[in-house]
Every structure is written in C-alpha cells, then in structure tokens.
PDB file of C-alpha atoms in Angstrom:
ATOM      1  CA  UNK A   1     -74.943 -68.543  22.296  1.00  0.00           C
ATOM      2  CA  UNK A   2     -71.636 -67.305  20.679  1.00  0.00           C
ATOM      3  CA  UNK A   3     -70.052 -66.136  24.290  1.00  0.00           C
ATOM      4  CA  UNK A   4     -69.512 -62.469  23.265  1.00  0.00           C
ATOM      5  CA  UNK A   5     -71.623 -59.854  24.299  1.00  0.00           C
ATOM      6  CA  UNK A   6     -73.968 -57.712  22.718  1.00  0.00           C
ATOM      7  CA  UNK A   7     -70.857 -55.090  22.651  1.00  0.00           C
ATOM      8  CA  UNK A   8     -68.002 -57.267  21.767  1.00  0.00           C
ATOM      9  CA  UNK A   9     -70.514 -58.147  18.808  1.00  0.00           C
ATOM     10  CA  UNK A  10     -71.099 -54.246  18.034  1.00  0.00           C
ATOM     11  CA  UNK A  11     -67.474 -53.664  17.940  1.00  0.00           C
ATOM     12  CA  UNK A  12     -66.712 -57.069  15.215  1.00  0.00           C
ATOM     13  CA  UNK A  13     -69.497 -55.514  12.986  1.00  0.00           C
ATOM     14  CA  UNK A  14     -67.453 -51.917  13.159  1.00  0.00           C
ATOM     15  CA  UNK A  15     -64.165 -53.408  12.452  1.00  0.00           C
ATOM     16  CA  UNK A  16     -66.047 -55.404   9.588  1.00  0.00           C
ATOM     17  CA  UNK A  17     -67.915 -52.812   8.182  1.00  0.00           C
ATOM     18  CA  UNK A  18     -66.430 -49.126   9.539  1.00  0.00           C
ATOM     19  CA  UNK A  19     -63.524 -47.004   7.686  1.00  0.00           C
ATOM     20  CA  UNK A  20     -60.992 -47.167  10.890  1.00  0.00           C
ATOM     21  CA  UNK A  21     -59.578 -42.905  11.257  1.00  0.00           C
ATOM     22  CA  UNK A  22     -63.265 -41.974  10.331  1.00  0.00           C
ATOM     23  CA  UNK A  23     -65.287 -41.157  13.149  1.00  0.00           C
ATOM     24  CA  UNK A  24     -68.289 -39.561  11.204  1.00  0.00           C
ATOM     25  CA  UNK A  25     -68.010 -43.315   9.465  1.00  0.00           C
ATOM     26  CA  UNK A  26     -67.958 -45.381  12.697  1.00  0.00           C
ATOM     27  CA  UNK A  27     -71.090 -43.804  14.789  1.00  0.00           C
ATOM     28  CA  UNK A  28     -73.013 -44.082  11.053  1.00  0.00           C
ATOM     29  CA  UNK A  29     -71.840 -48.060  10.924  1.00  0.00           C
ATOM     30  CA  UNK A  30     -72.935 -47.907  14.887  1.00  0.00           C
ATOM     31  CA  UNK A  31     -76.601 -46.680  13.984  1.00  0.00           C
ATOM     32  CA  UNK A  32     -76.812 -49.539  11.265  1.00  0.00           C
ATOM     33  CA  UNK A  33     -75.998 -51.728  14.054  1.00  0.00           C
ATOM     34  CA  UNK A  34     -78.318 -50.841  16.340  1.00  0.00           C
ATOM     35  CA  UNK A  35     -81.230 -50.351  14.025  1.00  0.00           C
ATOM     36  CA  UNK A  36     -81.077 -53.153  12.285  1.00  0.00           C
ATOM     37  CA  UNK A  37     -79.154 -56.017  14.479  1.00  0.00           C
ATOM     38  CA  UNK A  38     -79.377 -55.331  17.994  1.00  0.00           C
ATOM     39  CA  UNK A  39     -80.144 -52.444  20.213  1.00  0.00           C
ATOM     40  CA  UNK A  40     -77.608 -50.797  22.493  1.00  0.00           C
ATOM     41  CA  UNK A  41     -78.298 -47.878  25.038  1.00  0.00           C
ATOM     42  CA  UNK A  42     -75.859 -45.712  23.664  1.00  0.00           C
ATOM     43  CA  UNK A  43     -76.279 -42.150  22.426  1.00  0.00           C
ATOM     44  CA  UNK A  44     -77.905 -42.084  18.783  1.00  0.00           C
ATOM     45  CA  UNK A  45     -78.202 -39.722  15.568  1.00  0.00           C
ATOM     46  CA  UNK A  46     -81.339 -37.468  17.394  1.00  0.00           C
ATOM     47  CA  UNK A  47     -79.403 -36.714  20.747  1.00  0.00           C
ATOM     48  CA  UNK A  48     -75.896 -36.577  18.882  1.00  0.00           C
ATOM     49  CA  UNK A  49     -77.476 -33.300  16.720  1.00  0.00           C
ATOM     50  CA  UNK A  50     -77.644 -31.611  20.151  1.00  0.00           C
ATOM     51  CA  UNK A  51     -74.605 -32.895  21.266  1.00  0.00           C
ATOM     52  CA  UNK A  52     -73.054 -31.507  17.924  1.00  0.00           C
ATOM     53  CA  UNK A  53     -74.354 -28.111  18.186  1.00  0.00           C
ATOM     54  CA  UNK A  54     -73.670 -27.439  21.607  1.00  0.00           C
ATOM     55  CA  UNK A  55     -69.927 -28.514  21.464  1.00  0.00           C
ATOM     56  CA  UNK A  56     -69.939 -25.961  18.295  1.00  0.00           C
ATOM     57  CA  UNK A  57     -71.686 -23.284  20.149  1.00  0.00           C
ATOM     58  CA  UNK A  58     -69.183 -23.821  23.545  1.00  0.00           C
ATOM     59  CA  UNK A  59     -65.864 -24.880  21.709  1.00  0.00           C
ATOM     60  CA  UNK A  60     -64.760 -26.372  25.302  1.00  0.00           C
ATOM     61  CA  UNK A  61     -61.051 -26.844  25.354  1.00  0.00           C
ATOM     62  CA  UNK A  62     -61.751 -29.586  28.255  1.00  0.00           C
ATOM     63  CA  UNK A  63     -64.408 -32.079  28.503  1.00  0.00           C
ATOM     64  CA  UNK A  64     -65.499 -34.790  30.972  1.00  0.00           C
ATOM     65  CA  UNK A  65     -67.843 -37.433  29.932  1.00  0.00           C
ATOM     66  CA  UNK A  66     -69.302 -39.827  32.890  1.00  0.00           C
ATOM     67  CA  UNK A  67     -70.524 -43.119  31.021  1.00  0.00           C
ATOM     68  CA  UNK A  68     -68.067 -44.100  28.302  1.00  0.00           C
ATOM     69  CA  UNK A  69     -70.141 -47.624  27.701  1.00  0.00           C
ATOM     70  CA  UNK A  70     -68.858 -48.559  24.263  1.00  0.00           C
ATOM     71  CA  UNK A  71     -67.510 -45.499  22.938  1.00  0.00           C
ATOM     72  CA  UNK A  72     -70.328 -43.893  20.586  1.00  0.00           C
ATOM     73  CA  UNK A  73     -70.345 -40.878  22.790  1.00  0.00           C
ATOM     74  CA  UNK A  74     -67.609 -40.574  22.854  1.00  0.00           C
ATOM     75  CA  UNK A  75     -66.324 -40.456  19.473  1.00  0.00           C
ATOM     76  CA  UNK A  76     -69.466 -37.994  18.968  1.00  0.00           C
ATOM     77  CA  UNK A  77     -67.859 -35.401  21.646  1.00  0.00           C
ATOM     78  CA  UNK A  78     -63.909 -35.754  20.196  1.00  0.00           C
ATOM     79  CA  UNK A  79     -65.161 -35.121  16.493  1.00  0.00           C
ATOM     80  CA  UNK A  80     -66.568 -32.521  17.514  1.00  0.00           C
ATOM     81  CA  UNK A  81     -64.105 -30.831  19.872  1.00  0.00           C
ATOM     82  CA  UNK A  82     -61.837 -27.881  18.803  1.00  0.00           C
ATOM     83  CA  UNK A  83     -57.871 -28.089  18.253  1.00  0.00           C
ATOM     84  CA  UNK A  84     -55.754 -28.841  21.202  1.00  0.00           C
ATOM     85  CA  UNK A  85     -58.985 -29.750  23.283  1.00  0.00           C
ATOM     86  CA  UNK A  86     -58.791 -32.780  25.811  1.00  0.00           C
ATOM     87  CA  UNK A  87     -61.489 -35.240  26.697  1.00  0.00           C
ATOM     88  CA  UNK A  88     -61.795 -37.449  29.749  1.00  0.00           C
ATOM     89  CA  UNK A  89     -64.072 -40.241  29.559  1.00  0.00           C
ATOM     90  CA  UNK A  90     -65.151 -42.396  32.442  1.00  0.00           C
ATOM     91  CA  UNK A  91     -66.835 -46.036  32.558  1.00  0.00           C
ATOM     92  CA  UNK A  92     -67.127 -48.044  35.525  1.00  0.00           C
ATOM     93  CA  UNK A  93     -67.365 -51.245  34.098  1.00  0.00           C
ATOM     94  CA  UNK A  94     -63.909 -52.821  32.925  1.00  0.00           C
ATOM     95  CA  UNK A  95     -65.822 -55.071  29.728  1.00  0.00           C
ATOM     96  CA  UNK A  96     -67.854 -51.588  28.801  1.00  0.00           C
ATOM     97  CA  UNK A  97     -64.191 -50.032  28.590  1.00  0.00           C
ATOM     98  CA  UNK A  98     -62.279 -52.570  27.510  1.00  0.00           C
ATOM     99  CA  UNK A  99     -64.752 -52.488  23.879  1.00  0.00           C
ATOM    100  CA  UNK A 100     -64.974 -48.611  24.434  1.00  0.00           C
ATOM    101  CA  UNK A 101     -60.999 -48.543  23.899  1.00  0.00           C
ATOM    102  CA  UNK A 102     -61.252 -50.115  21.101  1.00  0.00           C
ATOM    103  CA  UNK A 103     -63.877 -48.141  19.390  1.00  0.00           C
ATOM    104  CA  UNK A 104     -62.154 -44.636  20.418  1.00  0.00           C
ATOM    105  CA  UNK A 105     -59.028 -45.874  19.029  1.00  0.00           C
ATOM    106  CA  UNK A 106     -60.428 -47.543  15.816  1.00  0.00           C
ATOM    107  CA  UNK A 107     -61.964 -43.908  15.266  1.00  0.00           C
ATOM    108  CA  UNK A 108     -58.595 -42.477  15.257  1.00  0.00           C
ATOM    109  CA  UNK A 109     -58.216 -40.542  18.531  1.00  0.00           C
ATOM    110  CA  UNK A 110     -55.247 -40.919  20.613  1.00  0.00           C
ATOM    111  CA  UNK A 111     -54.797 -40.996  24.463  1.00  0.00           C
ATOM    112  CA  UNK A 112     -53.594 -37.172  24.312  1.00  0.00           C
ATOM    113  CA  UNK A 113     -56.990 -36.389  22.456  1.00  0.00           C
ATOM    114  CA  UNK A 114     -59.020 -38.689  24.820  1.00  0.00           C
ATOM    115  CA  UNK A 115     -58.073 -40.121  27.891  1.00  0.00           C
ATOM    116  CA  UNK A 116     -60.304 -43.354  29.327  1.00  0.00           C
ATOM    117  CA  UNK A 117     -60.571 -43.694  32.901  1.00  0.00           C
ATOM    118  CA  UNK A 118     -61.844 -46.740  34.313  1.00  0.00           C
ATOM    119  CA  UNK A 119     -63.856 -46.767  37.763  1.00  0.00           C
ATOM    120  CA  UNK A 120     -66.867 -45.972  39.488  1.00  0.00           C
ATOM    121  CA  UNK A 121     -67.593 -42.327  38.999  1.00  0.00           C
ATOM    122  CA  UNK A 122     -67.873 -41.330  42.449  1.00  0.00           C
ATOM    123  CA  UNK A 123     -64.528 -42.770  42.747  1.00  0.00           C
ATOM    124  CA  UNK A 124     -62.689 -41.196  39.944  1.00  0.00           C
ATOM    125  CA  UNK A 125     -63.755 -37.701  40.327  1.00  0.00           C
ATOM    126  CA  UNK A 126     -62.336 -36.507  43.248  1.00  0.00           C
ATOM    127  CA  UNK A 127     -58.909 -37.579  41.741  1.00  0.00           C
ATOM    128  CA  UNK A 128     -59.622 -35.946  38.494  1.00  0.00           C
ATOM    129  CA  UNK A 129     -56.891 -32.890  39.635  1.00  0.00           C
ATOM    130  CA  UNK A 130     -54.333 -34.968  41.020  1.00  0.00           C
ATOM    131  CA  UNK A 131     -54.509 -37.996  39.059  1.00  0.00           C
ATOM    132  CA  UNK A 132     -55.480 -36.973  35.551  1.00  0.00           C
ATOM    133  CA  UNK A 133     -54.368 -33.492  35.647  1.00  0.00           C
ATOM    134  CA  UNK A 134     -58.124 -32.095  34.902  1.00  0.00           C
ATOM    135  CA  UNK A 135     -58.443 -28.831  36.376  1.00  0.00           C
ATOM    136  CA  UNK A 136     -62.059 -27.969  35.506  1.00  0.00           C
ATOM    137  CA  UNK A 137     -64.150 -28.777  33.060  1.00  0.00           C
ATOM    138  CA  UNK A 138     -66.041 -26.546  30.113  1.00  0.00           C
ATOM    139  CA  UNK A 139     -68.446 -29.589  29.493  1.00  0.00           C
ATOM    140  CA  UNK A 140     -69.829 -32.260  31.343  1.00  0.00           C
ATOM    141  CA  UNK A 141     -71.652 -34.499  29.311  1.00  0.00           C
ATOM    142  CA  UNK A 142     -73.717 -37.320  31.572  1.00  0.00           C
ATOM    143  CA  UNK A 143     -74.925 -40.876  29.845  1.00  0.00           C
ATOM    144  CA  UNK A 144     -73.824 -43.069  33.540  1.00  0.00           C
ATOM    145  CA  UNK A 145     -76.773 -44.497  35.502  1.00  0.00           C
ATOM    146  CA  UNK A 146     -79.272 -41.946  36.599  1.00  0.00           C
ATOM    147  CA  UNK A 147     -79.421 -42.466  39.893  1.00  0.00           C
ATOM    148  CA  UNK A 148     -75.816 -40.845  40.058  1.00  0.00           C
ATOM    149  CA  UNK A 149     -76.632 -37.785  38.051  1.00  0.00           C
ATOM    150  CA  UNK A 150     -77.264 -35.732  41.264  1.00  0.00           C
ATOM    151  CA  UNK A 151     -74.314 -37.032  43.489  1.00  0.00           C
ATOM    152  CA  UNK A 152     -71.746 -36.619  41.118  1.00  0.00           C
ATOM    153  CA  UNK A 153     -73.181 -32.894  39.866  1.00  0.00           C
ATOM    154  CA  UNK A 154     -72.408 -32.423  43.364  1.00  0.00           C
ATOM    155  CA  UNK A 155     -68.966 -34.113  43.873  1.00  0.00           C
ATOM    156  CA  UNK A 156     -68.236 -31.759  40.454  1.00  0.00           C
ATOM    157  CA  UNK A 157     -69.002 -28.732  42.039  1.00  0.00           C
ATOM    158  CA  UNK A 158     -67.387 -29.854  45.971  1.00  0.00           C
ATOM    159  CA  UNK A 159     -64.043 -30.776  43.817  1.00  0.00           C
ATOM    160  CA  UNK A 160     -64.283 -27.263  41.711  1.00  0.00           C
ATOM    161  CA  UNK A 161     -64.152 -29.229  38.668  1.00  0.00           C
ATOM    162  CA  UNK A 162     -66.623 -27.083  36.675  1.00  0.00           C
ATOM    163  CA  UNK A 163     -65.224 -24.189  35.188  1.00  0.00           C
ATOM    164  CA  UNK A 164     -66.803 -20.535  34.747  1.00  0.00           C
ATOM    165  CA  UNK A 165     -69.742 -20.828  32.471  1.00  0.00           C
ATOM    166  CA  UNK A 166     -69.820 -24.869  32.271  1.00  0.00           C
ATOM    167  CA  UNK A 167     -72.318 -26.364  30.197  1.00  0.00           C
ATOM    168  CA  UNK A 168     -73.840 -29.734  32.266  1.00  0.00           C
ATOM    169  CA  UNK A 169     -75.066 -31.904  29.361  1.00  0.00           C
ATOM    170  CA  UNK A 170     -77.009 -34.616  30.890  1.00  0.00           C
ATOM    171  CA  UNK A 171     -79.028 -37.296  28.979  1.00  0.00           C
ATOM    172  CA  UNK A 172     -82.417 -39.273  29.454  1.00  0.00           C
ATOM    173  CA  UNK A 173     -83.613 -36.879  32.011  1.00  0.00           C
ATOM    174  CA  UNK A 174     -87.360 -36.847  31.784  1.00  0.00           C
ATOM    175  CA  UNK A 175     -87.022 -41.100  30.395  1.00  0.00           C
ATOM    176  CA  UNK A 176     -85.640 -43.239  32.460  1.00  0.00           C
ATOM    177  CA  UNK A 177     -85.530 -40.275  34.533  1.00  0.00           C
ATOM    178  CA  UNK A 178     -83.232 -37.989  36.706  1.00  0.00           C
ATOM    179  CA  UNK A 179     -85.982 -36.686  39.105  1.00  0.00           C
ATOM    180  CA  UNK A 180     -84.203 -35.444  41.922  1.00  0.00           C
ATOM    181  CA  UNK A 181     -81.297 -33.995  39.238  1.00  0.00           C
ATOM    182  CA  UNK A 182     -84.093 -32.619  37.483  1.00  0.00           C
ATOM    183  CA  UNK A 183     -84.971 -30.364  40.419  1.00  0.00           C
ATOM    184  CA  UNK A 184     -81.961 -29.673  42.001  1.00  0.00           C
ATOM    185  CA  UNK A 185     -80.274 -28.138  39.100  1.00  0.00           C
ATOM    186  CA  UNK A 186     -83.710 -26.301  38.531  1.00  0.00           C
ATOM    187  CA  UNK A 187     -83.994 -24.842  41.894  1.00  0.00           C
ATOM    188  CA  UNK A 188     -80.535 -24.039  43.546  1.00  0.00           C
ATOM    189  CA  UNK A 189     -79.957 -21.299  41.713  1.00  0.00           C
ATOM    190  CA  UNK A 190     -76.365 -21.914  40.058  1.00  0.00           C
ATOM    191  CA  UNK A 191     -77.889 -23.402  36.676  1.00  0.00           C
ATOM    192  CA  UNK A 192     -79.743 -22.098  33.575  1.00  0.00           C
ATOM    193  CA  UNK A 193     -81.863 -25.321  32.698  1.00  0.00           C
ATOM    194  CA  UNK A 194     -83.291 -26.006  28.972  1.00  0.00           C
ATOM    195  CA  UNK A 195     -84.880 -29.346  28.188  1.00  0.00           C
ATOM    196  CA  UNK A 196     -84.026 -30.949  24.709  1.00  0.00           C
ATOM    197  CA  UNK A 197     -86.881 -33.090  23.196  1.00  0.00           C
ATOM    198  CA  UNK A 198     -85.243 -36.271  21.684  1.00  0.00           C
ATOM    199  CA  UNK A 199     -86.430 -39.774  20.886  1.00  0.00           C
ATOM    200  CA  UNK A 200     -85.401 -43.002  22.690  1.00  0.00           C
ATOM    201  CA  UNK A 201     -82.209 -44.597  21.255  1.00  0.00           C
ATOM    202  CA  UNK A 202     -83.166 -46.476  18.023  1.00  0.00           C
TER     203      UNK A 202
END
C-alpha cells in the first residue's frame, strides 16, 4: 500500500530510530524491527553470537560474504573484523543492494572497510582476483539462496579463493536446508564440519 518494500521500510525505521557510526546500535534497532513490525530473513541476535565468536576466534584479515540482502550481516561481520581487515559482500539483487548500501554506510563503514559487489554469485566469483583484487579468503560466510551453497563452495575452491585454514560459515543448513552442501562438505575430505544449533530468524 505505501509502494516501498518491506526493506526500504526497514531502512526509514533505522534512519528514524538508529545512532548512524554505531553498528552495535543499528543491528539492535534492526531486531526491534523485525520483532515487533515486520519480519525479514536476515541474520538475527542467536546466529550473530556465533558469527561473533568465530570472527574473534579466526581474526580473518579478508572476508567474503555471499548474500548481502539488506546489510545486517554484514554490519555483524565488519564490527567484528580486526584492524586493516577487508570485507567483500555480494547480493544479486540490485533493490537488496541498493538498501544494503545504505545500511553499511549508515553504520559507519567505508568502501575500503567493505566493498559491495552487485551480481549473481556465480557470476562475481570467478572475477573476485582480477576484478576486486581478492586473493583468497580467511572467511566465507554464506546467507544467498541454498540451492547455490554447493556450486559456489565449489567455484571457491576451482578459483583458489579459500585460503589455508578457511573457515566456510554457512547459514540455515539443516532449515530451509543445504542437503547436498550438507554432504559434500561432510564427505570429501577437505572440511572439518560442526553444526551450530540456532533458532529461526525472529
């Protein structure tokens, strides 16, 4: 009824209600958002704890995020991201990105800190070297549509895009479900595999 989306209307309650430079502020005025006005598949306060303590247990220097959507993940991977560390965030879908922007800037992290790319994953990361001048990733953190989990774990490791020891951080596994993910990264031999218990988003 009032011709913005469900994200465009997210991001007008953030620049109503969030401290802009505070990114601990904005994904708090994102969760009263979603809990109380209108639900958005985005990361949330349950999965972000294990996103926190993993980025402080790795302190990657270089991070690659495949589903941007409106930003909450990815202010919740820059916060938490050591000095002089670089994230690279991809959304295919130019409305998702165009809010996403918004939100990543409005949190106070510039384009040397995080870097948006917009296009279809598949696309994108085989020019990831060349293009954007990522030469492997540390962490991978996937939040894209399921489906793709597999085939771009795969273009990753074809394009030598995951560095020594890379953590593969990969959401909603078991719920909507990454089956065929699931078992390849269980069985081929390359991975260690631990399964996080979280809730649904909000």
């Amino acid at each position: 009824l009032t011709g913005t989306s469900r994200e465009q209307r997210a991001f007008q309650y953030l620049l109503a209600h969030a401290i802009p430079g505070d990114p601990h502020h904005i994904l708090q005025t994102f969760d009263q958002w979603c809990y109380h006005c209108e639900h958005l598949s985005c990361a949330h306060a349950m999965s972000g704890r294990i996103v926190e303590r993993v980025l402080l247990e790795r302190a990657p220097l270089r991070v690659l995020e495949l589903g941007t959507y409106c930003g909450y993940g990815t202010v919740l991977l820059a916060q938490g991201l050591p000095p002089d560390a670089r994230l690279y965030t991809i959304e295919g879908d130019p409305r998702h990105a165009a809010v996403a922007e918004k939100v990543i800037r409005l949190a106070g992290f510039s384009e040397q800190t995080v870097e948006l790319i917009v296009g279809p994953s598949e696309e994108v990361i085989p020019r990831l070297r060349e293009k954007h001048g990522l030469m492997n990733a540390n962490l991978v953190f996937m939040d894209h549509w399921k489906r793709c989990y597999l085939r771009d774990l795969r273009l990753l490791e074809s394009h030598q895009l995951l560095a020594e020891g890379a953590t593969i951080l990969a959401d909603n596994v078991l719920f909507p479900g990454a089956p065929h993910f699931l078992q390849y990264a269980k069985t081929c031999g390359k991975y260690q595999c631990k399964v996080h218990r979280a809730s649904l988003e909000y």
